[in-house]
PDB file of C-alpha atoms in Angstrom:
ATOM      1  CA  GLU A   1     -77.721  25.953   0.334  1.00 48.00           C
ATOM      2  CA  THR A   2     -78.073  22.418   1.984  1.00 70.00           C
ATOM      3  CA  GLY A   3     -80.022  19.218   1.207  1.00 94.00           C
ATOM      4  CA  VAL A   4     -80.965  18.857  -2.742  1.00 96.00           C
ATOM      5  CA  THR A   5     -79.948  21.983  -5.091  1.00 96.00           C
ATOM      6  CA  GLN A   6     -81.365  22.406  -8.637  1.00 97.00           C
ATOM      7  CA  THR A   7     -80.041  25.042 -11.296  1.00 97.00           C
ATOM      8  CA  PRO A   8     -81.323  26.932 -12.911  1.00 97.00           C
ATOM      9  CA  ARG A   9     -84.752  27.678 -11.078  1.00 95.00           C
ATOM     10  CA  HIS A  10     -86.134  29.285 -14.466  1.00 96.00           C
ATOM     11  CA  LEU A  11     -85.725  28.266 -18.093  1.00 96.00           C
ATOM     12  CA  VAL A  12     -87.202  29.388 -21.088  1.00 95.00           C
ATOM     13  CA  MET A  13     -85.904  27.645 -24.407  1.00 92.00           C
ATOM     14  CA  GLY A  14     -86.868  27.707 -27.868  1.00 89.00           C
ATOM     15  CA  MET A  15     -87.504  24.230 -29.433  1.00 87.00           C
ATOM     16  CA  THR A  16     -84.524  24.017 -30.988  1.00 86.00           C
ATOM     17  CA  ASN A  17     -82.310  24.957 -28.368  1.00 87.00           C
ATOM     18  CA  LYS A  18     -79.812  22.293 -26.318  1.00 93.00           C
ATOM     19  CA  LYS A  19     -79.843  22.934 -22.434  1.00 95.00           C
ATOM     20  CA  SER A  20     -78.889  20.991 -19.270  1.00 97.00           C
ATOM     21  CA  LEU A  21     -80.570  21.019 -15.886  1.00 98.00           C
ATOM     22  CA  LYS A  22     -78.304  20.346 -12.757  1.00 98.00           C
ATOM     23  CA  CYS A  23     -79.009  18.662  -9.573  1.00 98.00           C
ATOM     24  CA  GLU A  24     -76.453  18.151  -6.457  1.00 97.00           C
ATOM     25  CA  GLN A  25     -77.173  16.249  -3.446  1.00 97.00           C
ATOM     26  CA  HIS A  26     -75.292  17.004  -0.230  1.00 95.00           C
ATOM     27  CA  LEU A  27     -76.933  14.342   1.845  1.00 95.00           C
ATOM     28  CA  GLY A  28     -74.240  11.332   0.972  1.00 94.00           C
ATOM     29  CA  HIS A  29     -76.975   9.575  -0.679  1.00 94.00           C
ATOM     30  CA  ASN A  30     -76.947   6.891  -3.382  1.00 93.00           C
ATOM     31  CA  ALA A  31     -79.664   7.183  -5.695  1.00 93.00           C
ATOM     32  CA  MET A  32     -80.962  10.047  -7.531  1.00 94.00           C
ATOM     33  CA  TYR A  33     -84.331  10.693  -9.483  1.00 94.00           C
ATOM     34  CA  TRP A  34     -85.543  12.832 -11.919  1.00 96.00           C
ATOM     35  CA  TYR A  35     -89.432  13.903 -11.976  1.00 95.00           C
ATOM     36  CA  LYS A  36     -91.713  15.848 -14.187  1.00 95.00           C
ATOM     37  CA  GLN A  37     -94.437  17.652 -12.894  1.00 95.00           C
ATOM     38  CA  SER A  38     -97.217  19.146 -15.212  1.00 93.00           C
ATOM     39  CA  ALA A  39    -100.312  20.997 -14.794  1.00 86.00           C
ATOM     40  CA  LYS A  40    -102.956  19.226 -12.920  1.00 76.00           C
ATOM     41  CA  LYS A  41    -101.024  15.770 -13.434  1.00 81.00           C
ATOM     42  CA  PRO A  42     -99.339  13.811 -10.813  1.00 84.00           C
ATOM     43  CA  LEU A  43     -95.645  13.410 -10.332  1.00 91.00           C
ATOM     44  CA  GLU A  44     -94.119  11.587 -13.128  1.00 91.00           C
ATOM     45  CA  LEU A  45     -91.023   9.628 -12.516  1.00 91.00           C
ATOM     46  CA  MET A  46     -88.697   9.875 -15.565  1.00 93.00           C
ATOM     47  CA  PHE A  47     -85.049   8.491 -14.279  1.00 93.00           C
ATOM     48  CA  VAL A  48     -83.564   6.771 -11.354  1.00 92.00           C
ATOM     49  CA  TYR A  49     -79.706   6.434 -10.935  1.00 92.00           C
ATOM     50  CA  SER A  50     -78.586   4.132  -8.370  1.00 88.00           C
ATOM     51  CA  LEU A  51     -74.875   3.998  -7.424  1.00 82.00           C
ATOM     52  CA  GLU A  52     -74.382   6.019 -10.543  1.00 77.00           C
ATOM     53  CA  GLU A  53     -76.313   3.140 -12.865  1.00 81.00           C
ATOM     54  CA  ARG A  54     -79.665   3.880 -14.298  1.00 81.00           C
ATOM     55  CA  VAL A  55     -82.290   1.500 -12.705  1.00 78.00           C
ATOM     56  CA  GLU A  56     -85.186   3.207 -14.073  1.00 76.00           C
ATOM     57  CA  ASN A  57     -86.145   4.669 -17.488  1.00 76.00           C
ATOM     58  CA  ASN A  58     -89.852   5.309 -17.435  1.00 76.00           C
ATOM     59  CA  SER A  59     -90.463   5.467 -21.249  1.00 83.00           C
ATOM     60  CA  VAL A  60     -88.943   8.935 -21.607  1.00 91.00           C
ATOM     61  CA  PRO A  61     -88.560  10.323 -25.074  1.00 92.00           C
ATOM     62  CA  SER A  62     -84.848  10.498 -26.054  1.00 92.00           C
ATOM     63  CA  ARG A  63     -84.807  14.238 -26.335  1.00 94.00           C
ATOM     64  CA  PHE A  64     -84.278  13.909 -22.496  1.00 95.00           C
ATOM     65  CA  SER A  65     -80.859  12.410 -21.809  1.00 94.00           C
ATOM     66  CA  PRO A  66     -79.996  11.924 -18.344  1.00 94.00           C
ATOM     67  CA  GLU A  67     -76.323  11.945 -16.961  1.00 94.00           C
ATOM     68  CA  CYS A  68     -75.087  10.757 -13.443  1.00 94.00           C
ATOM     69  CA  PRO A  69     -71.233  11.404 -13.496  1.00 93.00           C
ATOM     70  CA  ASN A  70     -71.280  10.468  -9.607  1.00 92.00           C
ATOM     71  CA  SER A  71     -73.153   9.825  -6.771  1.00 91.00           C
ATOM     72  CA  SER A  72     -73.634  13.592  -5.780  1.00 95.00           C
ATOM     73  CA  HIS A  73     -74.518  14.958  -9.219  1.00 96.00           C
ATOM     74  CA  LEU A  74     -77.478  14.505 -11.861  1.00 97.00           C
ATOM     75  CA  PHE A  75     -77.747  16.118 -15.034  1.00 97.00           C
ATOM     76  CA  LEU A  76     -80.761  16.138 -17.622  1.00 97.00           C
ATOM     77  CA  HIS A  77     -79.829  17.339 -21.114  1.00 97.00           C
ATOM     78  CA  LEU A  78     -82.529  18.774 -23.357  1.00 95.00           C
ATOM     79  CA  HIS A  79     -82.809  18.946 -26.905  1.00 93.00           C
ATOM     80  CA  THR A  80     -85.569  19.524 -29.325  1.00 93.00           C
ATOM     81  CA  LEU A  81     -88.178  20.000 -26.782  1.00 92.00           C
ATOM     82  CA  GLN A  82     -91.792  20.509 -27.645  1.00 93.00           C
ATOM     83  CA  PRO A  83     -94.084  22.811 -25.874  1.00 93.00           C
ATOM     84  CA  GLU A  84     -95.723  20.608 -24.088  1.00 92.00           C
ATOM     85  CA  ASP A  85     -92.437  19.664 -22.363  1.00 95.00           C
ATOM     86  CA  SER A  86     -93.044  22.577 -20.432  1.00 96.00           C
ATOM     87  CA  ALA A  87     -93.236  21.835 -16.585  1.00 96.00           C
ATOM     88  CA  LEU A  88     -91.743  21.547 -13.405  1.00 96.00           C
ATOM     89  CA  TYR A  89     -88.707  19.174 -13.258  1.00 97.00           C
ATOM     90  CA  LEU A  90     -87.762  18.172  -9.800  1.00 97.00           C
ATOM     91  CA  CYS A  91     -84.995  16.014  -8.695  1.00 97.00           C
ATOM     92  CA  ALA A  92     -84.703  14.172  -5.479  1.00 95.00           C
ATOM     93  CA  SER A  93     -82.243  11.599  -3.932  1.00 95.00           C
ATOM     94  CA  SER A  94     -82.459   8.996  -1.233  1.00 92.00           C
ATOM     95  CA  GLN A  95     -80.326   6.185   0.465  1.00 91.00           C
ATOM     96  CA  GLY A  96     -81.176   3.138  -1.092  1.00 84.00           C
ATOM     97  CA  ASN A  97     -84.796   2.091  -2.249  1.00 77.00           C
ATOM     98  CA  THR A  98     -86.018   1.730   1.156  1.00 75.00           C
ATOM     99  CA  ASP A  99     -85.743   5.183   2.630  1.00 81.00           C
ATOM    100  CA  THR A 100     -86.948   9.106   2.422  1.00 88.00           C
ATOM    101  CA  GLN A 101     -86.714  10.815  -0.802  1.00 91.00           C
ATOM    102  CA  TYR A 102     -85.807  14.562  -0.565  1.00 94.00           C
ATOM    103  CA  PHE A 103     -86.665  16.943  -3.070  1.00 95.00           C
ATOM    104  CA  GLY A 104     -84.829  20.181  -4.821  1.00 96.00           C
ATOM    105  CA  PRO A 105     -86.789  23.115  -5.404  1.00 95.00           C
ATOM    106  CA  GLY A 106     -86.867  22.308  -8.975  1.00 95.00           C
ATOM    107  CA  THR A 107     -86.449  24.095 -12.430  1.00 97.00           C
ATOM    108  CA  ARG A 108     -89.466  25.483 -13.862  1.00 96.00           C
ATOM    109  CA  LEU A 109     -89.003  25.125 -17.687  1.00 96.00           C
ATOM    110  CA  THR A 110     -90.757  26.721 -20.360  1.00 95.00           C
ATOM    111  CA  VAL A 111     -90.612  25.667 -24.176  1.00 94.00           C
ATOM    112  CA  LEU A 112     -91.550  28.477 -26.712  1.00 92.00           C
TER     113      LEU A 112
ATOM    114  CA  GLY B   1    -101.957  -1.116 -13.309  1.00 75.00           C
ATOM    115  CA  ILE B   2    -100.652  -0.039  -9.737  1.00 77.00           C
ATOM    116  CA  GLN B   3    -102.905   3.166  -8.298  1.00 87.00           C
ATOM    117  CA  VAL B   4    -102.166   5.536  -5.411  1.00 94.00           C
ATOM    118  CA  GLU B   5    -105.645   7.684  -5.311  1.00 95.00           C
ATOM    119  CA  GLN B   6    -105.868  10.649  -2.793  1.00 97.00           C
ATOM    120  CA  SER B   7    -108.925  12.035  -1.314  1.00 97.00           C
ATOM    121  CA  PRO B   8    -110.614  14.479  -1.118  1.00 97.00           C
ATOM    122  CA  PRO B   9    -108.923  16.283  -3.951  1.00 96.00           C
ATOM    123  CA  ASP B  10    -109.734  19.778  -2.654  1.00 96.00           C
ATOM    124  CA  LEU B  11    -110.293  21.008   0.980  1.00 97.00           C
ATOM    125  CA  ILE B  12    -110.718  24.587   2.261  1.00 97.00           C
ATOM    126  CA  LEU B  13    -110.705  24.959   6.188  1.00 95.00           C
ATOM    127  CA  GLN B  14    -111.059  27.908   8.500  1.00 97.00           C
ATOM    128  CA  GLU B  15    -107.873  28.172  10.464  1.00 97.00           C
ATOM    129  CA  GLY B  16    -108.028  26.178  13.446  1.00 97.00           C
ATOM    130  CA  ALA B  17    -109.689  23.491  11.970  1.00 97.00           C
ATOM    131  CA  ASN B  18    -108.725  20.014  11.658  1.00 97.00           C
ATOM    132  CA  SER B  19    -108.577  17.579   8.820  1.00 97.00           C
ATOM    133  CA  THR B  20    -108.145  14.002   7.884  1.00 98.00           C
ATOM    134  CA  LEU B  21    -106.502  13.259   4.236  1.00 98.00           C
ATOM    135  CA  ARG B  22    -106.376   9.642   2.784  1.00 98.00           C
ATOM    136  CA  CYS B  23    -104.310   7.617   0.338  1.00 97.00           C
ATOM    137  CA  ASN B  24    -105.569   4.531  -0.828  1.00 96.00           C
ATOM    138  CA  PHE B  25    -103.027   2.219  -3.189  1.00 92.00           C
ATOM    139  CA  SER B  26    -103.996  -0.891  -4.853  1.00 89.00           C
ATOM    140  CA  ASP B  27    -101.242  -3.149  -3.966  1.00 88.00           C
ATOM    141  CA  SER B  28     -99.159  -4.079  -0.939  1.00 86.00           C
ATOM    142  CA  VAL B  29     -96.359  -1.176  -0.435  1.00 87.00           C
ATOM    143  CA  ASN B  30     -92.651  -1.229   0.348  1.00 86.00           C
ATOM    144  CA  ASN B  31     -92.432   2.415   0.971  1.00 89.00           C
ATOM    145  CA  LEU B  32     -95.022   5.278   1.678  1.00 93.00           C
ATOM    146  CA  GLN B  33     -94.338   8.972   2.134  1.00 95.00           C
ATOM    147  CA  TRP B  34     -96.341  12.048   2.397  1.00 97.00           C
ATOM    148  CA  PHE B  35     -95.276  15.342   1.217  1.00 96.00           C
ATOM    149  CA  HIS B  36     -96.505  18.845   1.343  1.00 97.00           C
ATOM    150  CA  GLN B  37     -95.903  21.243  -2.013  1.00 94.00           C
ATOM    151  CA  ASN B  38     -95.644  24.597  -1.325  1.00 89.00           C
ATOM    152  CA  PRO B  39     -96.641  27.377  -3.466  1.00 85.00           C
ATOM    153  CA  TRP B  40     -93.122  27.881  -4.789  1.00 85.00           C
ATOM    154  CA  GLY B  41     -92.957  24.220  -5.606  1.00 88.00           C
ATOM    155  CA  GLN B  42     -90.657  22.764  -3.197  1.00 90.00           C
ATOM    156  CA  LEU B  43     -91.811  19.293  -1.853  1.00 93.00           C
ATOM    157  CA  ILE B  44     -91.242  19.150   1.931  1.00 93.00           C
ATOM    158  CA  ASN B  45     -91.031  15.599   3.584  1.00 93.00           C
ATOM    159  CA  LEU B  46     -93.650  15.015   6.295  1.00 96.00           C
ATOM    160  CA  PHE B  47     -93.457  11.503   7.009  1.00 96.00           C
ATOM    161  CA  TYR B  48     -92.041   8.253   5.924  1.00 94.00           C
ATOM    162  CA  ILE B  49     -94.634   5.710   6.769  1.00 95.00           C
ATOM    163  CA  PRO B  50     -94.709   2.373   5.536  1.00 92.00           C
ATOM    164  CA  SER B  51     -96.678   1.304   8.021  1.00 93.00           C
ATOM    165  CA  GLY B  52     -97.725   2.181  11.609  1.00 96.00           C
ATOM    166  CA  THR B  53     -98.197   5.780  12.760  1.00 97.00           C
ATOM    167  CA  LYS B  54     -95.946   8.507  13.700  1.00 97.00           C
ATOM    168  CA  GLN B  55     -96.532  12.164  14.911  1.00 97.00           C
ATOM    169  CA  ASN B  56     -94.830  15.438  14.164  1.00 96.00           C
ATOM    170  CA  GLY B  57     -95.999  18.536  15.914  1.00 96.00           C
ATOM    171  CA  ARG B  58     -99.596  19.231  14.653  1.00 97.00           C
ATOM    172  CA  LEU B  59     -99.093  16.337  11.993  1.00 97.00           C
ATOM    173  CA  SER B  60     -99.624  12.795  12.380  1.00 98.00           C
ATOM    174  CA  ALA B  61     -99.960   9.766   9.961  1.00 98.00           C
ATOM    175  CA  THR B  62    -101.105   6.391  10.101  1.00 98.00           C
ATOM    176  CA  THR B  63    -100.782   3.740   7.493  1.00 96.00           C
ATOM    177  CA  VAL B  64    -102.423   0.593   7.545  1.00 95.00           C
ATOM    178  CA  ALA B  65    -100.935  -1.677   5.037  1.00 90.00           C
ATOM    179  CA  THR B  66    -102.696  -4.815   5.232  1.00 90.00           C
ATOM    180  CA  GLU B  67    -106.145  -2.623   4.492  1.00 93.00           C
ATOM    181  CA  ARG B  68    -104.121  -0.617   1.723  1.00 94.00           C
ATOM    182  CA  TYR B  69    -104.298   3.199   2.966  1.00 96.00           C
ATOM    183  CA  SER B  70    -102.799   5.878   4.878  1.00 97.00           C
ATOM    184  CA  LEU B  71    -104.079   8.992   6.574  1.00 98.00           C
ATOM    185  CA  LEU B  72    -102.629  12.220   7.283  1.00 98.00           C
ATOM    186  CA  TYR B  73    -104.013  14.338  10.203  1.00 98.00           C
ATOM    187  CA  ILE B  74    -103.695  17.768  10.341  1.00 97.00           C
ATOM    188  CA  SER B  75    -104.941  19.611  13.545  1.00 97.00           C
ATOM    189  CA  SER B  76    -105.211  23.117  14.642  1.00 97.00           C
ATOM    190  CA  SER B  77    -104.604  24.117  10.897  1.00 97.00           C
ATOM    191  CA  GLN B  78    -102.788  27.228   9.999  1.00 96.00           C
ATOM    192  CA  THR B  79    -102.638  29.669   6.696  1.00 95.00           C
ATOM    193  CA  THR B  80     -98.859  28.275   6.060  1.00 94.00           C
ATOM    194  CA  ASP B  81    -100.479  24.810   6.135  1.00 95.00           C
ATOM    195  CA  SER B  82    -101.998  25.599   2.496  1.00 95.00           C
ATOM    196  CA  GLY B  83    -100.590  23.887  -0.521  1.00 95.00           C
ATOM    197  CA  VAL B  84    -100.792  20.413  -2.122  1.00 96.00           C
ATOM    198  CA  TYR B  85    -100.214  17.194  -0.068  1.00 97.00           C
ATOM    199  CA  PHE B  86     -98.933  14.116  -1.787  1.00 97.00           C
ATOM    200  CA  CYS B  87     -98.685  10.485  -0.924  1.00 96.00           C
ATOM    201  CA  ALA B  88     -96.214   8.633  -3.026  1.00 94.00           C
ATOM    202  CA  ALA B  89     -95.740   4.737  -2.730  1.00 92.00           C
ATOM    203  CA  THR B  90     -93.287   1.996  -4.225  1.00 88.00           C
ATOM    204  CA  PHE B  91     -94.266  -1.714  -4.939  1.00 85.00           C
ATOM    205  CA  SER B  92     -92.266  -4.797  -4.990  1.00 77.00           C
ATOM    206  CA  GLY B  93     -88.975  -3.518  -3.859  1.00 67.00           C
ATOM    207  CA  THR B  94     -88.207  -1.059  -6.799  1.00 74.00           C
ATOM    208  CA  TYR B  95     -87.091   2.696  -6.840  1.00 76.00           C
ATOM    209  CA  LYS B  96     -90.543   3.290  -8.612  1.00 83.00           C
ATOM    210  CA  TYR B  97     -92.188   5.950  -6.355  1.00 88.00           C
ATOM    211  CA  ILE B  98     -95.942   6.313  -7.743  1.00 90.00           C
ATOM    212  CA  PHE B  99     -97.278   9.846  -6.889  1.00 93.00           C
ATOM    213  CA  GLY B 100    -101.134  10.379  -6.020  1.00 94.00           C
ATOM    214  CA  THR B 101    -103.015  13.256  -7.463  1.00 92.00           C
ATOM    215  CA  GLY B 102    -102.771  15.189  -4.591  1.00 95.00           C
ATOM    216  CA  THR B 103    -105.318  17.287  -1.962  1.00 97.00           C
ATOM    217  CA  ARG B 104    -104.940  20.868  -2.513  1.00 95.00           C
ATOM    218  CA  LEU B 105    -105.751  22.407   0.742  1.00 96.00           C
ATOM    219  CA  LYS B 106    -106.563  26.172   1.398  1.00 96.00           C
ATOM    220  CA  VAL B 107    -106.774  27.307   5.183  1.00 96.00           C
ATOM    221  CA  LEU B 108    -108.533  30.422   5.381  1.00 96.00           C
ATOM    222  CA  ALA B 109    -107.410  33.344   8.146  1.00 94.00           C
TER     223      ALA B 109
END
């Protein structure tokens, strides 16, 4: 796959589990994003990393913990989630903040 | 707060018809993009268009930044155009893209 990849594509987890979502971009970009898309709601920006530093944290609960070890990889660590956290989680990347964002295929998360 | 509004919320077309989707925003934009989300959830870039007009095949887009709106034109629609169309914008030089609620398009054969 080229562009932006995400794994896993589907994830089912219990409220006490710990899991991680992975995103990798192959575009040479320097900014990466996590979004949440719930049913019948607009996409919500969660986190933005620019040059591996977090530049946006959109009032996201601490049970979501991002990590950006380098400019190509972005993780979202999940722990003690709630059923209302079930959603499509989308990763994106861009070159700076004045250019096109490219999205990955998303991880569809279900919390039981 | 800053808002991005899209209309219409839902649209049903017969194959071959043309349509115009609208995106209004409440402040001056730095970036504006149009996306198509397919039934599998993939968001596909259509246009990066903070101002001016662009065309790509049957699709074109126009942003009039001074009047705070953008339009996406779809001509000779095909069933594969079905899905949800989103516009998204940033304001004041931030990374914070704000998405509209989308227009859900269904093209009938």
